[in-house]
mmCIF file of C-alpha atoms in Angstrom:
data_model
loop_
_atom_site.group_PDB
_atom_site.id
_atom_site.type_symbol
_atom_site.label_atom_id
_atom_site.label_comp_id
_atom_site.label_asym_id
_atom_site.label_seq_id
_atom_site.Cartn_x
_atom_site.Cartn_y
_atom_site.Cartn_z
ATOM 1 C CA MET G 283 -61.807 -270.080 -40.840
ATOM 2 C CA THR G 284 -61.759 -271.876 -37.493
ATOM 3 C CA VAL G 285 -63.761 -270.755 -34.461
ATOM 4 C CA SER G 286 -60.542 -269.617 -32.753
ATOM 5 C CA GLU G 287 -59.815 -267.337 -35.723
ATOM 6 C CA GLU G 288 -63.311 -265.885 -35.808
ATOM 7 C CA LYS G 289 -64.290 -262.811 -33.841
ATOM 8 C CA PHE G 290 -67.173 -264.569 -32.099
ATOM 9 C CA THR G 291 -67.973 -267.696 -30.125
ATOM 10 C CA ARG G 292 -70.977 -269.978 -30.503
ATOM 11 C CA GLN G 293 -73.168 -270.034 -27.390
ATOM 12 C CA ARG G 294 -76.403 -271.761 -26.462
ATOM 13 C CA LEU G 295 -79.640 -269.997 -25.643
ATOM 14 C CA LEU G 296 -80.613 -271.164 -22.164
ATOM 15 C CA GLU G 297 -83.799 -269.233 -21.520
ATOM 16 C CA VAL G 298 -86.109 -266.604 -23.002
ATOM 17 C CA GLN G 299 -88.626 -264.914 -20.727
ATOM 18 C CA THR G 300 -91.390 -262.702 -22.120
ATOM 19 C CA LEU G 301 -92.170 -259.830 -19.731
ATOM 20 C CA THR G 302 -94.670 -257.869 -21.847
ATOM 21 C CA PRO G 303 -95.589 -258.012 -25.545
ATOM 22 C CA SER G 304 -92.688 -255.637 -26.186
ATOM 23 C CA LEU G 305 -90.049 -256.716 -23.635
ATOM 24 C CA PHE G 306 -88.154 -259.935 -23.041
ATOM 25 C CA THR G 307 -85.038 -261.241 -21.320
ATOM 26 C CA LEU G 308 -82.638 -263.895 -22.513
ATOM 27 C CA ARG G 309 -79.887 -265.958 -20.930
ATOM 28 C CA THR G 310 -77.045 -267.656 -22.793
ATOM 29 C CA THR G 311 -74.034 -269.749 -21.971
ATOM 30 C CA ARG G 312 -70.782 -267.848 -21.582
ATOM 31 C CA ASP G 313 -67.440 -268.651 -23.145
ATOM 32 C CA PRO G 314 -64.833 -269.072 -20.376
ATOM 33 C CA GLY G 315 -62.559 -266.610 -22.179
ATOM 34 C CA PHE G 316 -65.131 -263.824 -22.485
ATOM 35 C CA ARG G 317 -64.286 -260.866 -20.232
ATOM 36 C CA PHE G 318 -66.150 -257.627 -19.683
ATOM 37 C CA THR G 319 -66.385 -254.705 -17.299
ATOM 38 C CA ALA G 320 -69.745 -254.057 -15.632
ATOM 39 C CA GLY G 321 -71.638 -251.578 -17.824
ATOM 40 C CA GLN G 322 -70.279 -252.806 -21.167
ATOM 41 C CA PHE G 323 -72.142 -254.419 -24.066
ATOM 42 C CA ALA G 324 -71.560 -257.226 -26.550
ATOM 43 C CA ARG G 325 -72.766 -257.891 -30.071
ATOM 44 C CA LEU G 326 -75.087 -260.883 -30.394
ATOM 45 C CA GLY G 327 -75.590 -262.622 -33.702
ATOM 46 C CA VAL G 328 -78.367 -264.844 -35.043
ATOM 47 C CA ARG G 329 -77.823 -266.875 -38.183
ATOM 48 C CA LYS G 330 -80.631 -266.609 -40.757
ATOM 49 C CA PRO G 331 -81.809 -269.590 -42.828
ATOM 50 C CA SER G 332 -79.886 -268.035 -45.731
ATOM 51 C CA GLY G 333 -76.662 -268.349 -43.734
ATOM 52 C CA SER G 334 -76.147 -264.611 -43.220
ATOM 53 C CA ILE G 335 -75.816 -263.285 -39.670
ATOM 54 C CA VAL G 336 -77.887 -260.506 -38.078
ATOM 55 C CA TRP G 337 -76.048 -258.644 -35.292
ATOM 56 C CA ARG G 338 -77.351 -256.436 -32.506
ATOM 57 C CA ALA G 339 -75.636 -254.851 -29.490
ATOM 58 C CA TYR G 340 -76.865 -255.666 -25.995
ATOM 59 C CA SER G 341 -75.592 -254.558 -22.602
ATOM 60 C CA MET G 342 -74.915 -257.359 -20.161
ATOM 61 C CA VAL G 343 -77.361 -257.533 -17.262
ATOM 62 C CA SER G 344 -75.340 -260.244 -15.572
ATOM 63 C CA ALA G 345 -72.326 -259.583 -13.369
ATOM 64 C CA PRO G 346 -68.772 -259.936 -14.700
ATOM 65 C CA HIS G 347 -68.288 -262.974 -12.451
ATOM 66 C CA ASP G 348 -71.419 -264.897 -13.545
ATOM 67 C CA GLU G 349 -71.032 -268.130 -15.512
ATOM 68 C CA PHE G 350 -73.866 -267.135 -17.871
ATOM 69 C CA LEU G 351 -74.843 -263.973 -19.770
ATOM 70 C CA ASP G 352 -78.173 -262.169 -19.287
ATOM 71 C CA PHE G 353 -79.616 -259.594 -21.676
ATOM 72 C CA PHE G 354 -82.715 -257.346 -21.697
ATOM 73 C CA SER G 355 -84.378 -256.508 -25.009
ATOM 74 C CA ILE G 356 -87.243 -254.656 -26.570
ATOM 75 C CA VAL G 357 -89.170 -256.281 -29.414
ATOM 76 C CA VAL G 358 -88.652 -254.219 -32.556
ATOM 77 C CA PRO G 359 -91.756 -254.571 -34.777
ATOM 78 C CA ASP G 360 -90.607 -256.372 -37.932
ATOM 79 C CA GLY G 361 -87.060 -256.035 -36.607
ATOM 80 C CA GLU G 362 -84.624 -258.357 -38.331
ATOM 81 C CA PHE G 363 -82.820 -259.483 -35.169
ATOM 82 C CA THR G 364 -85.809 -260.072 -32.897
ATOM 83 C CA SER G 365 -87.689 -261.764 -35.741
ATOM 84 C CA GLU G 366 -84.872 -264.280 -36.109
ATOM 85 C CA LEU G 367 -84.460 -264.626 -32.354
ATOM 86 C CA SER G 368 -88.145 -265.457 -31.946
ATOM 87 C CA ARG G 369 -87.559 -268.602 -33.986
ATOM 88 C CA LEU G 370 -84.959 -269.898 -31.547
ATOM 89 C CA GLU G 371 -85.744 -272.174 -28.639
ATOM 90 C CA PRO G 372 -83.579 -273.041 -25.630
ATOM 91 C CA GLY G 373 -80.624 -274.980 -26.970
ATOM 92 C CA GLY G 374 -80.480 -272.876 -30.122
ATOM 93 C CA GLU G 375 -77.252 -271.191 -31.186
ATOM 94 C CA LEU G 376 -76.370 -267.549 -30.597
ATOM 95 C CA LEU G 377 -73.123 -265.939 -31.665
ATOM 96 C CA ILE G 378 -71.395 -263.558 -29.257
ATOM 97 C CA ASP G 379 -68.460 -261.301 -30.047
ATOM 98 C CA LYS G 380 -65.285 -262.223 -28.227
ATOM 99 C CA GLN G 381 -64.742 -258.576 -27.303
ATOM 100 C CA ALA G 382 -66.948 -256.410 -25.084
ATOM 101 C CA PHE G 383 -67.449 -252.730 -25.889
ATOM 102 C CA GLY G 384 -68.636 -249.514 -24.262
ATOM 103 C CA PHE G 385 -67.551 -246.850 -21.819
ATOM 104 C CA LEU G 386 -70.511 -246.681 -19.426
ATOM 105 C CA THR G 387 -68.223 -247.970 -16.702
ATOM 106 C CA LEU G 388 -67.169 -246.729 -13.293
ATOM 107 C CA ASP G 389 -63.673 -245.830 -14.473
ATOM 108 C CA ARG G 390 -65.224 -242.822 -16.217
ATOM 109 C CA PHE G 391 -65.239 -241.214 -12.773
ATOM 110 C CA PRO G 392 -61.963 -241.051 -10.834
ATOM 111 C CA ASP G 393 -63.743 -239.514 -7.856
ATOM 112 C CA GLY G 394 -67.211 -238.716 -6.514
ATOM 113 C CA ARG G 395 -69.273 -239.555 -3.452
ATOM 114 C CA ASP G 396 -72.792 -240.168 -4.815
ATOM 115 C CA LEU G 397 -73.633 -242.234 -7.895
ATOM 116 C CA TRP G 398 -76.893 -241.594 -9.770
ATOM 117 C CA LEU G 399 -77.996 -244.241 -12.286
ATOM 118 C CA LEU G 400 -80.782 -242.825 -14.495
ATOM 119 C CA ALA G 401 -82.379 -245.329 -16.880
ATOM 120 C CA THR G 402 -85.333 -245.553 -19.219
ATOM 121 C CA GLY G 403 -86.617 -248.835 -20.660
ATOM 122 C CA THR G 404 -83.960 -251.413 -21.481
ATOM 123 C CA GLY G 405 -81.332 -248.856 -20.475
ATOM 124 C CA LEU G 406 -81.617 -250.473 -17.056
ATOM 125 C CA ALA G 407 -79.436 -253.384 -18.234
ATOM 126 C CA PRO G 408 -75.894 -252.013 -17.685
ATOM 127 C CA PHE G 409 -76.866 -250.596 -14.293
ATOM 128 C CA LEU G 410 -77.958 -254.018 -13.064
ATOM 129 C CA SER G 411 -74.565 -255.375 -14.078
ATOM 130 C CA ILE G 412 -72.826 -252.538 -12.230
ATOM 131 C CA LEU G 413 -74.966 -253.120 -9.133
ATOM 132 C CA GLN G 414 -74.111 -256.827 -9.122
ATOM 133 C CA ASP G 415 -70.403 -256.019 -9.035
ATOM 134 C CA PHE G 416 -68.774 -255.263 -5.689
ATOM 135 C CA GLU G 417 -66.762 -252.230 -6.829
ATOM 136 C CA VAL G 418 -69.685 -249.788 -6.895
ATOM 137 C CA TRP G 419 -70.614 -250.586 -3.291
ATOM 138 C CA GLN G 420 -67.049 -249.971 -2.149
ATOM 139 C CA ARG G 421 -66.539 -246.725 -4.028
ATOM 140 C CA PHE G 422 -69.677 -244.701 -3.364
ATOM 141 C CA GLU G 423 -71.411 -243.628 -0.185
ATOM 142 C CA ARG G 424 -74.833 -243.313 -1.836
ATOM 143 C CA ILE G 425 -76.208 -245.034 -4.948
ATOM 144 C CA VAL G 426 -79.507 -243.861 -6.449
ATOM 145 C CA LEU G 427 -81.121 -246.036 -9.118
ATOM 146 C CA VAL G 428 -83.838 -244.230 -11.073
ATOM 147 C CA TYR G 429 -85.713 -246.503 -13.482
ATOM 148 C CA SER G 430 -88.397 -245.017 -15.727
ATOM 149 C CA ALA G 431 -90.960 -247.001 -17.728
ATOM 150 C CA ARG G 432 -94.227 -246.108 -19.402
ATOM 151 C CA THR G 433 -96.368 -248.502 -17.348
ATOM 152 C CA GLU G 434 -95.984 -250.503 -14.157
ATOM 153 C CA SER G 435 -95.927 -253.759 -16.140
ATOM 154 C CA GLU G 436 -92.816 -252.547 -17.975
ATOM 155 C CA LEU G 437 -90.792 -252.164 -14.775
ATOM 156 C CA ALA G 438 -88.572 -255.218 -15.208
ATOM 157 C CA TYR G 439 -86.248 -257.026 -12.796
ATOM 158 C CA GLN G 440 -88.104 -255.790 -9.727
ATOM 159 C CA GLN G 441 -87.322 -258.893 -7.685
ATOM 160 C CA LEU G 442 -83.614 -258.645 -8.512
ATOM 161 C CA ILE G 443 -83.554 -254.968 -7.531
ATOM 162 C CA ARG G 444 -85.297 -255.722 -4.238
ATOM 163 C CA GLU G 445 -82.936 -258.580 -3.415
ATOM 164 C CA LEU G 446 -79.693 -256.845 -4.398
ATOM 165 C CA PRO G 447 -79.112 -254.946 -1.131
ATOM 166 C CA GLU G 448 -79.583 -258.165 0.867
ATOM 167 C CA ARG G 449 -76.814 -260.146 -0.800
ATOM 168 C CA GLU G 450 -74.392 -261.618 1.688
ATOM 169 C CA TYR G 451 -71.227 -260.425 -0.034
ATOM 170 C CA LEU G 452 -72.287 -256.791 0.500
ATOM 171 C CA GLU G 453 -71.942 -257.264 4.269
ATOM 172 C CA GLY G 454 -74.345 -254.453 5.143
ATOM 173 C CA LEU G 455 -73.351 -252.096 2.310
ATOM 174 C CA GLY G 456 -76.753 -252.620 0.676
ATOM 175 C CA SER G 457 -78.205 -249.739 2.680
ATOM 176 C CA LYS G 458 -76.333 -247.376 0.348
ATOM 177 C CA LEU G 459 -78.890 -248.029 -2.407
ATOM 178 C CA THR G 460 -82.001 -245.916 -2.943
ATOM 179 C CA TYR G 461 -84.328 -247.218 -5.648
ATOM 180 C CA LEU G 462 -86.767 -244.786 -7.284
ATOM 181 C CA PRO G 463 -89.079 -246.373 -9.864
ATOM 182 C CA VAL G 464 -90.770 -243.918 -12.238
ATOM 183 C CA VAL G 465 -93.923 -244.551 -14.303
ATOM 184 C CA THR G 466 -94.822 -241.947 -16.927
ATOM 185 C CA ARG G 467 -98.253 -243.020 -18.248
ATOM 186 C CA GLU G 468 -99.958 -244.276 -15.093
ATOM 187 C CA GLN G 469 -100.394 -243.177 -11.506
ATOM 188 C CA VAL G 470 -98.897 -246.022 -9.480
ATOM 189 C CA SER G 471 -98.547 -246.082 -5.713
ATOM 190 C CA GLY G 472 -94.934 -246.142 -4.576
ATOM 191 C CA THR G 473 -93.553 -244.693 -7.813
ATOM 192 C CA LEU G 474 -92.766 -241.228 -9.101
ATOM 193 C CA ASN G 475 -94.780 -239.929 -12.039
ATOM 194 C CA GLY G 476 -93.384 -237.872 -14.899
ATOM 195 C CA ARG G 477 -90.366 -237.687 -17.157
ATOM 196 C CA ILE G 478 -86.942 -237.723 -15.535
ATOM 197 C CA THR G 479 -86.212 -234.200 -16.785
ATOM 198 C CA LYS G 480 -89.385 -232.874 -15.162
ATOM 199 C CA LEU G 481 -88.552 -234.620 -11.892
ATOM 200 C CA ILE G 482 -85.126 -232.963 -11.912
ATOM 201 C CA GLU G 483 -86.502 -229.535 -12.842
ATOM 202 C CA THR G 484 -89.073 -229.554 -10.041
ATOM 203 C CA GLY G 485 -86.640 -230.935 -7.474
ATOM 204 C CA GLU G 486 -88.910 -233.939 -6.902
ATOM 205 C CA LEU G 487 -86.174 -236.434 -7.758
ATOM 206 C CA GLU G 488 -83.743 -234.974 -5.237
ATOM 207 C CA ARG G 489 -86.434 -234.796 -2.561
ATOM 208 C CA ALA G 490 -87.361 -238.439 -3.139
ATOM 209 C CA ALA G 491 -83.713 -239.473 -2.892
ATOM 210 C CA ASP G 492 -83.019 -237.074 -0.029
ATOM 211 C CA LEU G 493 -79.862 -236.141 -1.888
ATOM 212 C CA LYS G 494 -78.689 -233.167 -3.930
ATOM 213 C CA LEU G 495 -77.406 -233.242 -7.492
ATOM 214 C CA GLU G 496 -74.219 -231.199 -7.206
ATOM 215 C CA PRO G 497 -70.951 -231.035 -9.177
ATOM 216 C CA GLU G 498 -68.688 -231.691 -6.199
ATOM 217 C CA HIS G 499 -70.221 -234.982 -5.111
ATOM 218 C CA SER G 500 -72.598 -236.292 -7.814
ATOM 219 C CA ARG G 501 -71.566 -238.671 -10.580
ATOM 220 C CA ILE G 502 -74.364 -239.478 -13.015
ATOM 221 C CA MET G 503 -74.825 -242.247 -15.553
ATOM 222 C CA LEU G 504 -77.587 -241.957 -18.170
ATOM 223 C CA CYS G 505 -78.780 -244.883 -20.262
ATOM 224 C CA GLY G 506 -81.919 -245.042 -22.368
ATOM 225 C CA ASN G 507 -83.524 -243.523 -25.411
ATOM 226 C CA PRO G 508 -81.485 -240.800 -27.137
ATOM 227 C CA GLN G 509 -84.044 -238.039 -26.547
ATOM 228 C CA MET G 510 -84.042 -238.627 -22.796
ATOM 229 C CA ILE G 511 -80.268 -238.512 -22.754
ATOM 230 C CA GLU G 512 -80.067 -235.347 -24.836
ATOM 231 C CA ASP G 513 -82.671 -233.524 -22.732
ATOM 232 C CA THR G 514 -81.243 -234.684 -19.410
ATOM 233 C CA ARG G 515 -77.677 -233.814 -20.411
ATOM 234 C CA ALA G 516 -78.773 -230.298 -21.394
ATOM 235 C CA LEU G 517 -80.591 -229.856 -18.096
ATOM 236 C CA LEU G 518 -77.672 -231.139 -16.025
ATOM 237 C CA LYS G 519 -75.287 -228.845 -17.897
ATOM 238 C CA THR G 520 -77.217 -225.815 -16.627
ATOM 239 C CA ARG G 521 -76.277 -227.041 -13.141
ATOM 240 C CA ASP G 522 -72.571 -227.384 -14.012
ATOM 241 C CA LEU G 523 -72.814 -231.157 -14.319
ATOM 242 C CA ASN G 524 -70.873 -231.897 -17.504
ATOM 243 C CA LEU G 525 -69.978 -234.878 -19.659
ATOM 244 C CA ALA G 526 -66.905 -236.807 -18.524
ATOM 245 C CA LEU G 527 -64.416 -236.979 -21.395
ATOM 246 C CA THR G 528 -61.029 -238.666 -21.694
ATOM 247 C CA ARG G 529 -59.175 -235.372 -21.473
ATOM 248 C CA ARG G 530 -61.650 -233.557 -19.270
ATOM 249 C CA PRO G 531 -63.016 -234.986 -16.031
ATOM 250 C CA GLY G 532 -66.737 -234.504 -15.605
ATOM 251 C CA GLN G 533 -69.783 -235.694 -13.725
ATOM 252 C CA VAL G 534 -71.896 -237.360 -16.459
ATOM 253 C CA ALA G 535 -71.493 -240.536 -18.541
ATOM 254 C CA VAL G 536 -74.021 -241.660 -21.173
ATOM 255 C CA GLU G 537 -75.050 -244.561 -23.403
ATOM 256 C CA ASN G 538 -77.818 -244.308 -26.005
ATOM 257 C CA TYR G 539 -79.952 -247.425 -25.692
ATOM 258 C CA TRP G 540 -83.440 -248.438 -26.658
#
């Protein structure tokens, strides 16, 4: 089978950056024919010494227009994929599916004024891709990024988040963004403390954003561990904020992600 007939392309690992003992980022080359919508994910493959391939899905952190692909990962103890990946050095080969997947994209919402992006852990990845694409800044009047981690050291991509609103192509639209970092296991100045569900229940999240969560105007994306998503969805449903489905418009879109 030739490469053109295969469902993946062979890319080079450009960079691996260790953030904490359990978190790392990686950058790869990008096939010129690979297309994706901000918020989608791709399957990455690592070939084992035996010749078999280990696959794992990762959301793109990079923008759809970037010439490279960025990914954000957690180290899975004894995990097959990250164990194989740890053996690679820059220049090593990674396989990437030719097709992108996922529905955590802005076209889930045909309307809405305010966009809330609620992430835990590596669930931040698709939101960074969305925020690096111009469409979100055109469509919404307010954008609230809520990023929850256990400790301050696990809050990744802080420089990118700070710099995003200042990018020239936004032409002043960067003021639409409100960034609310959340740390659950430490008291850290300048961050909220507590689980996202608690912050919604107490009203603290809305007060910090100076914005109401309401069915008419709010559109909400959730990405992170499944328990957070399940609990937050249930809480939002009590406020008439419901899942957006193909046949039923709603206010909430989700992606389970560790």
